[in-house]
Coordinates of C-alpha atoms (C1' of nucleotides) in Angstrom, one line a residue:
Chain A
M101 CA -25.9 27.4 -44.7
E102 CA -22.9 26.0 -46.8
N103 CA -21.2 23.4 -44.8
N104 CA -18.0 24.5 -45.3
K105 CA -18.6 27.6 -43.2
K106 CA -19.3 26.0 -40.1
I107 CA -17.2 25.8 -37.1
K108 CA -16.3 22.1 -36.5
V109 CA -16.0 21.3 -33.1
H110 CA -15.1 18.1 -31.3
I111 CA -16.6 17.7 -27.8
A112 CA -14.6 15.3 -25.2
D113 CA -16.4 14.7 -21.8
D114 CA -16.9 11.1 -20.2
H115 CA -20.2 12.1 -19.3
Q116 CA -22.7 11.6 -21.7
I117 CA -25.6 13.5 -20.2
L118 CA -23.1 16.7 -20.5
I119 CA -22.2 15.9 -24.2
D120 CA -25.8 15.3 -24.8
G121 CA -26.5 18.9 -23.2
I122 CA -23.8 20.5 -25.3
V123 CA -24.8 19.1 -28.2
A124 CA -28.5 20.4 -27.7
V125 CA -27.5 23.8 -27.1
L126 CA -25.3 23.9 -30.3
K127 CA -27.8 22.5 -32.4
N128 CA -29.5 25.6 -32.6
E129 CA -26.2 27.3 -33.7
E130 CA -26.1 27.7 -37.5
N131 CA -22.3 28.3 -37.8
I132 CA -21.3 25.4 -35.7
D133 CA -21.2 22.0 -36.5
V134 CA -20.7 19.2 -33.8
A135 CA -18.4 17.1 -35.9
G136 CA -17.7 14.3 -33.2
H137 CA -17.3 13.7 -29.7
S138 CA -15.5 11.3 -27.2
L139 CA -15.7 9.9 -24.1
N140 CA -12.1 9.9 -22.9
G141 CA -8.8 11.3 -24.1
R142 CA -7.8 8.2 -26.1
L143 CA -10.6 8.7 -28.3
V144 CA -9.9 12.2 -29.0
I145 CA -6.7 11.4 -30.3
D146 CA -7.9 8.8 -32.3
W147 CA -10.5 11.1 -34.0
L148 CA -8.1 13.9 -34.6
N149 CA -6.0 11.3 -36.5
E150 CA -8.6 10.8 -38.7
N151 CA -10.7 14.1 -39.2
K152 CA -10.4 17.8 -38.9
A153 CA -11.7 20.0 -36.1
D154 CA -11.6 23.7 -35.7
V155 CA -12.0 23.7 -32.3
L156 CA -11.9 21.4 -29.4
V157 CA -14.0 21.3 -25.9
L158 CA -12.0 19.4 -23.8
D159 CA -12.9 17.7 -20.1
I160 CA -9.8 17.8 -18.1
N161 CA -11.1 14.7 -15.9
M162 CA -11.3 11.9 -18.1
P163 CA -10.6 8.3 -17.6
E164 CA -7.4 6.4 -19.3
V165 CA -6.4 9.4 -21.1
D166 CA -7.5 12.7 -19.7
G167 CA -7.5 16.2 -21.2
L168 CA -4.0 17.3 -19.7
E169 CA -2.6 14.7 -21.7
V170 CA -4.6 15.5 -25.2
L171 CA -3.0 19.3 -24.4
R172 CA 0.1 17.4 -24.1
Y173 CA -0.3 15.5 -27.2
L174 CA -1.5 18.5 -29.6
K175 CA 1.5 20.6 -28.3
K176 CA 4.1 17.6 -29.0
N177 CA 2.6 17.2 -32.3
K178 CA 2.2 20.8 -33.2
L179 CA -1.2 20.5 -33.5
E180 CA -2.3 24.1 -33.3
L181 CA -6.2 23.3 -32.5
P182 CA -8.4 26.2 -30.5
T183 CA -9.1 24.2 -27.3
I184 CA -11.6 25.2 -24.3
I185 CA -11.0 23.6 -21.2
L186 CA -14.4 22.5 -19.7
S187 CA -13.8 21.9 -15.9
S188 CA -16.0 21.6 -12.9
Y189 CA -14.1 24.1 -10.9
D190 CA -13.0 27.6 -12.0
D191 CA -9.7 27.1 -10.3
V192 CA -7.4 29.7 -10.9
K193 CA -4.5 27.5 -10.4
L194 CA -5.9 25.1 -12.9
V195 CA -6.3 27.9 -15.3
K196 CA -2.9 28.6 -15.3
E197 CA -2.0 25.2 -15.8
V198 CA -3.9 24.2 -18.5
L199 CA -3.0 27.9 -20.4
K200 CA 0.6 27.0 -20.0
M201 CA 0.1 23.6 -21.9
G202 CA -1.6 25.6 -24.5
A203 CA -5.2 25.8 -24.0
D204 CA -7.1 28.7 -25.4
G205 CA -10.5 29.1 -23.1
F206 CA -11.8 27.6 -19.8
L207 CA -15.0 27.2 -18.8
A208 CA -16.5 26.2 -15.9
K209 CA -19.6 23.5 -16.1
K210 CA -21.7 25.4 -14.0
C211 CA -21.9 28.1 -16.8
A212 CA -24.9 28.2 -18.6
G213 CA -24.8 26.8 -21.8
E214 CA -24.9 29.5 -23.9
N215 CA -21.4 30.8 -22.9
I216 CA -20.1 27.5 -24.6
V217 CA -21.3 29.5 -28.0
E218 CA -19.3 32.4 -27.2
A219 CA -16.4 30.6 -26.2
I220 CA -16.0 28.8 -29.1
N221 CA -16.6 31.6 -31.6
S222 CA -13.7 33.4 -29.6
V223 CA -11.3 30.6 -30.0
Y224 CA -11.9 29.9 -33.5
N225 CA -11.2 33.7 -34.0
G226 CA -7.9 33.5 -32.4
D227 CA -9.0 34.9 -28.9
Q228 CA -9.1 33.5 -25.5
Y229 CA -12.0 32.9 -23.5
F230 CA -12.6 32.5 -19.7
S231 CA -15.6 32.1 -17.4
N232 CA -16.9 35.0 -15.9
E233 CA -15.4 34.0 -12.1
V234 CA -12.2 32.9 -13.6
Q235 CA -11.6 36.2 -15.5
K236 CA -12.4 37.7 -12.7
D237 CA -9.6 36.0 -10.7
L238 CA -7.3 36.4 -13.7
V239 CA -8.0 40.5 -13.7
A240 CA -7.5 40.3 -10.0
A241 CA -4.0 39.1 -10.8
A242 CA -3.2 42.2 -12.3
V243 CA -3.3 41.0 -15.9
G244 CA -5.3 42.5 -18.8
K245 CA -6.5 41.0 -22.4
T246 CA -2.7 39.9 -23.4
I247 CA -2.9 37.0 -21.0
R248 CA -1.6 34.5 -23.4
K249 CA 1.0 36.7 -24.4
K250 CA 2.2 37.2 -20.9
V251 CA 1.8 33.7 -20.2
H252 CA 4.4 32.8 -23.5
Q253 CA 6.3 36.1 -22.8
D254 CA 7.4 36.3 -19.3
G255 CA 5.6 33.2 -17.7
V256 CA 3.6 35.0 -15.0
F257 CA 0.9 32.3 -15.5
S258 CA 3.1 29.2 -15.6
S259 CA 2.9 27.1 -12.9
S260 CA 4.3 28.0 -9.8
L261 CA 5.5 24.4 -9.0
T262 CA 9.1 23.5 -9.6
D263 CA 9.9 20.1 -10.7
R264 CA 11.2 19.0 -7.2
E265 CA 8.2 20.5 -5.8
L266 CA 6.1 18.4 -7.6
E267 CA 7.8 15.5 -7.0
V268 CA 7.5 16.5 -2.9
L269 CA 3.9 17.1 -3.4
Q270 CA 3.4 13.8 -5.0
L271 CA 4.9 12.0 -2.2
I272 CA 3.2 13.9 0.3
S273 CA -0.1 13.0 -1.7
I274 CA 0.7 8.9 -1.1
E275 CA 0.9 9.6 2.6
M276 CA 4.5 9.7 3.0
S277 CA 6.1 11.8 5.9
T278 CA 8.8 14.1 5.5
K279 CA 11.3 11.7 6.8
E280 CA 10.3 9.0 4.6
I281 CA 10.3 11.7 1.7
A282 CA 13.8 12.5 2.8
E283 CA 14.9 9.0 2.5
R284 CA 13.4 8.5 -0.8
L285 CA 15.2 11.5 -2.4
N286 CA 18.1 11.2 -0.5
I287 CA 17.7 14.8 0.8
S288 CA 17.9 16.1 4.3
T289 CA 14.6 16.6 6.2
S290 CA 15.2 20.3 6.3
T291 CA 15.1 20.5 2.7
V292 CA 11.7 18.7 2.7
D293 CA 10.7 21.1 5.0
T294 CA 11.4 23.8 3.0
Y295 CA 9.4 22.4 -0.3
R296 CA 6.6 22.3 2.2
K297 CA 6.8 25.4 3.1
N298 CA 7.0 26.6 -0.4
L299 CA 4.3 24.2 -1.4
L300 CA 1.8 25.8 1.3
Q301 CA 2.6 29.1 0.4
K302 CA 2.5 28.7 -3.4
T303 CA -1.2 26.6 -3.5
K304 CA -2.5 28.8 -0.7
A305 CA -3.7 25.4 1.1
K306 CA -3.6 25.5 4.8
N307 CA -1.8 22.1 5.5
S308 CA -1.0 18.8 4.0
V309 CA -4.3 17.5 3.3
G310 CA -4.9 20.9 1.1
L311 CA -1.8 20.1 -0.7
A312 CA -3.1 16.4 -1.7
M313 CA -6.6 18.1 -2.6
Y314 CA -4.6 20.4 -4.7
A315 CA -2.6 17.7 -6.4
V316 CA -6.2 15.8 -7.3
R317 CA -7.5 18.9 -8.4
N318 CA -5.0 19.8 -10.9
K319 CA -4.3 15.9 -11.8
L320 CA -0.7 16.3 -10.8
L321 CA -0.5 12.6 -9.4
Chain B
M38 CA -51.6 14.1 -21.1
E39 CA -53.5 15.4 -17.8
N40 CA -51.0 17.5 -15.8
N41 CA -51.8 15.6 -12.6
K42 CA -50.6 12.2 -13.8
K43 CA -47.4 13.5 -14.8
I44 CA -44.1 12.4 -12.5
K45 CA -43.0 15.9 -10.9
V46 CA -39.0 15.7 -10.9
H47 CA -36.6 18.3 -9.5
I48 CA -33.0 18.1 -10.7
A49 CA -30.1 19.4 -8.8
D50 CA -26.5 19.7 -10.1
D51 CA -24.3 22.6 -9.9
H52 CA -23.7 22.4 -13.8
Q53 CA -26.2 24.0 -15.8
I54 CA -24.8 22.5 -18.9
L55 CA -25.8 18.8 -17.2
I56 CA -29.0 20.0 -16.2
D57 CA -29.9 21.4 -19.6
G58 CA -29.1 18.0 -20.9
I59 CA -31.3 16.2 -18.6
V60 CA -34.3 18.4 -19.2
A61 CA -33.9 18.3 -23.3
V62 CA -34.1 14.4 -22.3
L63 CA -36.9 14.7 -20.1
K64 CA -38.6 17.1 -22.5
N65 CA -39.8 14.0 -24.8
E66 CA -41.6 12.1 -22.0
E67 CA -45.0 12.6 -21.6
N68 CA -45.5 11.4 -18.4
I69 CA -42.7 13.2 -16.7
D70 CA -42.4 16.7 -15.9
V71 CA -39.3 18.4 -14.7
A72 CA -40.9 20.7 -12.0
G73 CA -37.7 22.6 -11.0
H74 CA -34.0 22.4 -10.8
S75 CA -31.4 23.7 -8.4
L76 CA -27.5 24.3 -8.5
N77 CA -26.8 23.4 -4.8
G78 CA -28.4 21.5 -2.3
R79 CA -29.5 24.8 -0.1
L80 CA -31.6 25.5 -3.3
V81 CA -33.1 22.2 -3.2
I82 CA -34.0 22.2 0.4
D83 CA -35.7 25.7 -0.1
W84 CA -37.4 24.6 -3.2
L85 CA -39.2 21.8 -1.5
N86 CA -40.3 23.7 1.3
E87 CA -42.2 25.7 -1.2
N88 CA -43.2 22.9 -3.4
K89 CA -43.6 19.0 -4.2
A90 CA -41.7 16.6 -6.2
D91 CA -42.4 13.3 -7.0
V92 CA -38.7 12.2 -7.8
L93 CA -35.4 14.0 -7.0
V94 CA -32.6 14.0 -9.3
L95 CA -29.6 14.5 -6.8
D96 CA -26.2 15.3 -7.7
I97 CA -23.3 14.3 -4.7
N98 CA -21.0 17.2 -5.5
M99 CA -22.4 20.5 -5.1
P100 CA -21.4 23.9 -3.8
E101 CA -22.4 24.8 -0.2
V102 CA -24.9 22.1 0.8
D103 CA -23.9 19.1 -1.2
G104 CA -26.1 15.9 -2.2
L105 CA -25.4 14.1 1.1
E106 CA -26.6 16.9 3.3
V107 CA -29.8 16.9 1.1
L108 CA -30.3 13.0 1.9
R109 CA -29.9 13.6 5.5
Y110 CA -32.2 16.6 5.7
L111 CA -35.0 14.3 3.9
K112 CA -34.3 11.5 6.3
K113 CA -34.2 13.6 9.3
N114 CA -37.6 15.6 8.3
K115 CA -39.0 12.1 7.3
L116 CA -39.6 13.5 3.9
E117 CA -40.2 10.1 1.6
L118 CA -39.0 11.3 -1.9
P119 CA -37.6 8.9 -4.2
T120 CA -34.1 10.0 -4.7
I121 CA -31.7 9.3 -7.3
I122 CA -28.1 9.9 -6.7
L123 CA -26.3 11.4 -10.1
S124 CA -22.7 10.7 -9.7
S125 CA -19.5 10.7 -11.7
Y126 CA -18.6 7.5 -11.0
D127 CA -20.1 4.3 -10.0
D128 CA -18.1 3.6 -7.0
V129 CA -19.3 0.7 -5.1
K130 CA -18.7 2.4 -1.6
L131 CA -20.4 5.2 -2.4
V132 CA -23.4 3.7 -3.4
K133 CA -23.3 1.8 0.0
E134 CA -23.1 5.2 1.8
V135 CA -25.7 6.7 -0.2
L136 CA -28.2 3.8 0.0
K137 CA -27.9 3.8 3.9
M138 CA -28.7 7.3 4.2
G139 CA -32.0 6.5 1.9
A140 CA -31.4 6.8 -1.7
D141 CA -33.1 4.9 -4.2
G142 CA -31.1 5.1 -7.4
F143 CA -27.9 5.6 -8.4
L144 CA -26.8 6.9 -12.1
A145 CA -23.3 7.1 -13.3
K146 CA -23.3 10.5 -15.5
K147 CA -21.3 8.6 -18.1
C148 CA -24.7 6.6 -18.7
A149 CA -26.7 7.9 -21.5
G150 CA -29.3 10.1 -21.3
E151 CA -32.0 7.5 -21.7
N152 CA -31.6 5.9 -18.6
I153 CA -32.5 8.6 -16.5
V154 CA -36.0 7.7 -17.9
E155 CA -36.2 4.4 -16.5
A156 CA -34.5 5.3 -13.3
I157 CA -37.2 8.0 -12.7
N158 CA -40.0 5.6 -13.5
S159 CA -38.4 2.7 -11.4
V160 CA -38.2 5.2 -8.4
Y161 CA -41.2 6.4 -8.7
N162 CA -42.8 2.8 -8.5
G163 CA -41.0 2.4 -5.5
D164 CA -38.2 0.2 -7.1
Q165 CA -34.9 0.8 -6.9
Y166 CA -32.4 1.7 -10.1
F167 CA -29.0 1.0 -10.5
S168 CA -26.4 2.0 -13.7
N169 CA -25.1 -0.9 -15.2
E170 CA -21.8 -1.3 -13.9
V171 CA -22.6 -0.8 -10.4
Q172 CA -25.3 -3.1 -10.5
K173 CA -22.8 -5.8 -11.6
D174 CA -20.6 -4.7 -8.7
L175 CA -23.8 -4.7 -6.0
V176 CA -24.4 -8.6 -7.5
A177 CA -20.7 -9.8 -7.4
A178 CA -21.2 -8.7 -3.7
A179 CA -23.4 -11.4 -3.4
V180 CA -26.5 -9.4 -3.1
G181 CA -29.8 -10.0 -5.3
K182 CA -32.8 -7.6 -5.7
T183 CA -33.8 -7.1 -2.0
I184 CA -31.1 -4.7 -1.6
R185 CA -33.1 -2.2 0.2
K186 CA -34.2 -4.7 2.8
K187 CA -30.9 -5.8 3.4
V188 CA -29.7 -2.1 4.0
H189 CA -31.9 -1.6 6.4
Q190 CA -32.0 -5.1 7.8
D191 CA -28.7 -6.0 8.7
G192 CA -26.4 -3.4 7.6
V193 CA -24.7 -5.6 4.8
F194 CA -24.1 -2.5 3.2
S195 CA -23.6 -0.2 5.6
S196 CA -20.2 1.5 5.4
S197 CA -17.7 1.2 8.0
L198 CA -17.9 4.7 8.5
T199 CA -20.4 5.8 11.4
D200 CA -22.2 9.2 10.4
R201 CA -20.0 11.4 12.8
E202 CA -17.3 9.9 11.4
L203 CA -18.3 10.6 7.8
E204 CA -18.7 14.2 9.0
V205 CA -15.4 14.7 10.3
L206 CA -13.7 12.8 7.6
Q207 CA -15.3 15.4 5.2
L208 CA -14.0 18.7 7.5
I209 CA -10.5 17.1 7.6
S210 CA -11.1 16.7 3.5
I211 CA -11.7 20.4 3.6
E212 CA -8.4 21.1 5.4
M213 CA -9.9 21.8 8.6
S214 CA -8.0 21.3 11.8
T215 CA -9.1 19.4 14.9
K216 CA -9.8 22.5 16.8
E217 CA -11.9 24.0 13.9
I218 CA -13.7 20.8 13.4
A219 CA -14.5 20.6 17.0
E220 CA -15.9 24.2 17.2
R221 CA -17.8 23.5 13.9
L222 CA -19.4 20.1 15.4
N223 CA -20.0 21.8 19.0
I224 CA -17.8 18.9 20.4
S225 CA -14.5 18.6 22.3
T226 CA -11.3 18.4 20.4
S227 CA -10.6 15.0 22.2
T228 CA -13.8 13.6 20.7
V229 CA -12.6 14.5 17.1
D230 CA -9.1 13.0 18.2
T231 CA -11.2 10.0 18.6
Y232 CA -13.0 10.0 15.4
R233 CA -9.4 10.9 13.6
K234 CA -8.0 7.6 15.2
N235 CA -10.9 5.3 14.6
L236 CA -11.0 6.8 10.9
L237 CA -7.0 5.8 10.6
Q238 CA -7.8 2.8 11.9
K239 CA -10.8 1.8 9.6
T240 CA -9.7 3.2 6.3
K241 CA -5.8 2.1 6.6
A242 CA -4.6 5.5 6.1
K243 CA -1.3 6.4 7.4
N244 CA -2.3 10.1 8.2
S245 CA -4.6 12.8 7.3
V246 CA -3.6 13.1 3.7
G247 CA -4.6 9.3 3.7
L248 CA -7.7 10.3 5.0
A249 CA -8.7 12.7 2.4
M250 CA -7.2 10.6 -0.4
Y251 CA -9.5 7.8 0.9
A252 CA -12.5 10.3 1.0
V253 CA -11.7 11.3 -2.9
R254 CA -11.5 7.7 -3.9
N255 CA -14.8 7.0 -2.4
K256 CA -16.4 10.1 -3.3
L257 CA -17.2 11.0 0.3
L258 CA -17.2 14.9 -0.7
Chain C
dA198 C1' -31.1 -8.9 31.2
dA199 C1' -26.9 -8.7 28.7
dT200 C1' -24.7 -7.0 24.6
dC201 C1' -23.4 -4.2 21.3
dT202 C1' -23.1 0.1 18.5
dT203 C1' -22.3 4.9 18.5
dA204 C1' -21.3 9.2 20.4
dT205 C1' -18.9 11.4 23.6
dC206 C1' -14.9 12.8 26.6
dC207 C1' -10.4 12.6 29.1
dC208 C1' -4.8 11.4 29.9
dT209 C1' 0.0 11.0 28.7
dA210 C1' 3.2 11.2 25.5
dT211 C1' 5.6 10.9 21.0
dT212 C1' 6.1 12.4 16.5
dT213 C1' 5.1 15.5 12.8
dT214 C1' 3.8 19.6 10.8
dT215 C1' 3.9 24.4 10.6
dA216 C1' 5.8 29.1 10.9
dG217 C1' 9.6 32.0 11.0
dG218 C1' 14.1 33.3 9.8
dG219 C1' 18.5 32.7 7.2
dA220 C1' 22.0 31.1 4.0
dG221 C1' 25.1 28.5 0.1
dT222 C1' 26.0 26.3 -4.4
dT223 C1' 24.9 25.9 -9.2
dG224 C1' 23.3 26.6 -13.8
dA225 C1' 21.5 29.4 -16.9
dA226 C1' 19.6 33.8 -18.7
dA227 C1' 20.1 38.8 -19.4
Chain D
dT248 C1' 29.5 39.7 -15.2
dT249 C1' 25.6 40.0 -13.0
dT250 C1' 21.4 38.3 -11.8
dC251 C1' 18.0 34.7 -10.8
dA252 C1' 15.8 30.5 -9.9
dA253 C1' 15.9 26.4 -8.4
dC254 C1' 17.8 23.3 -5.1
dT255 C1' 19.9 22.6 -1.0
dC256 C1' 20.4 23.0 4.0
dC257 C1' 19.9 24.8 9.2
dC258 C1' 17.8 27.1 13.8
dT259 C1' 14.1 28.0 16.9
dA260 C1' 9.5 27.5 18.3
dA261 C1' 4.7 26.6 18.2
dA262 C1' 1.1 23.9 16.7
dA263 C1' -1.0 20.0 15.7
dA264 C1' -1.5 15.0 14.7
dT265 C1' -0.7 10.6 16.3
dA266 C1' -0.7 6.3 19.3
dG267 C1' -1.6 4.5 23.8
dG268 C1' -4.7 3.9 27.3
dG269 C1' -9.4 4.1 29.2
dA270 C1' -14.6 6.0 30.2
dT271 C1' -19.5 7.0 30.3
dA272 C1' -24.2 7.4 28.7
dA273 C1' -27.8 6.8 25.3
dG274 C1' -30.3 3.6 22.1
dA275 C1' -30.8 -0.5 19.9
dT276 C1' -30.8 -5.6 19.4
dT277 C1' -30.5 -9.9 21.0

DNA sequence: AATCTTATCCCTATTTTTAGGGAGTTGAAA
DNA sequence: TTTCAACTCCCTAAAAATAGGGATAAGATT
């Protein structure tokens, strides 16, 4: 019952309805206290400057300042705050990206509200938490429970995209042709072709549209 | 208090958490009864074949069968079911598209849960309901309260894209090639090519990536 | 009755993308 | 010092997309 024993949670999502839902679910939990909630990343950072949370539940897609930027901010300022990513997609590629950026959990929105309780308790205790399907995929990727270590030790999960590849991906996403990209980057079209091939392989996209959609999904633009 | 006076609502959204939130909000309303809920469009249609709802609250982005397809189904089967579109974005273009397809309300998810009560009552009474910002934009587009009539009378709001074009656009956006689309729609590749040309012209996109990005921007997926 | 929209299909030709392959340089890490 | 990742470039060939053009049938609208 004591307040100082409760896990203080901050929830960030641009959908008020979803926040309401999570709050409703967490209201039944005695050891969890929703200390605050924000509708975008800017508000999260502002809030964290004034208050303290034990766990952050963070949506990726938010206006103005999105979840990835909040993660970057936390990392840069060496704020060790257990963070669970809320996502509409249980995209393995996105999981990898956010893990690399310091997130500790990944919860697909389509998961029932009850899982969020588990997730919060897990990351609060220093563990990691992943949605079912995500976890399956991760396991399929031949990794056990030491995911974080893997990530930080040998970069198994680090985003497969190099700087240059990302650059090319971004230019593809703004409707540039190979020739245009080559001119823009002052490299030959052959080189751009190589990046295209690597991108298609790494993102498992079928064509340029798939590359652009990958960029959209993973907020790479 | 009588059950037969309650408005039977069916909620469709692929995020369980969001459904939980809406159910929690509607639980406090005496004249509204959440008769059912579904995680994708296929389940909505299945449910409607077995049950009756007075109002449908429908998310656009759902796996397998999305909200737009449900709207198409309702239209094709002449099912007059007041429908409120739940969307992550209050994109005017999307509003136009769904209005054209027979929706009666448009609620941005970022709106507080209370608005949904108003929205449900409105469409149940034959009126239309729109989120604040959407409404503003619609007014700005020089239209008053006879939106539906306008839509059905002179197509002021009809998107420049025809049904078939939209269909092709969506298939392009999921990385399908012209040949694949032709097979899926049982038309010739020449026809698909024609739609591609028209789409490129209408959306002012430079290539398929541009088309996909247009679809993303306008939430046509 | 004449017009317009939508959906359908075809032809030609060029440009772009995709799919294989290989290969050299550089800089950083082991 | 060797190894490795990243960046760069090239060759060949097939598949796909883009850019013009035109055409017909069904339906609704004027």
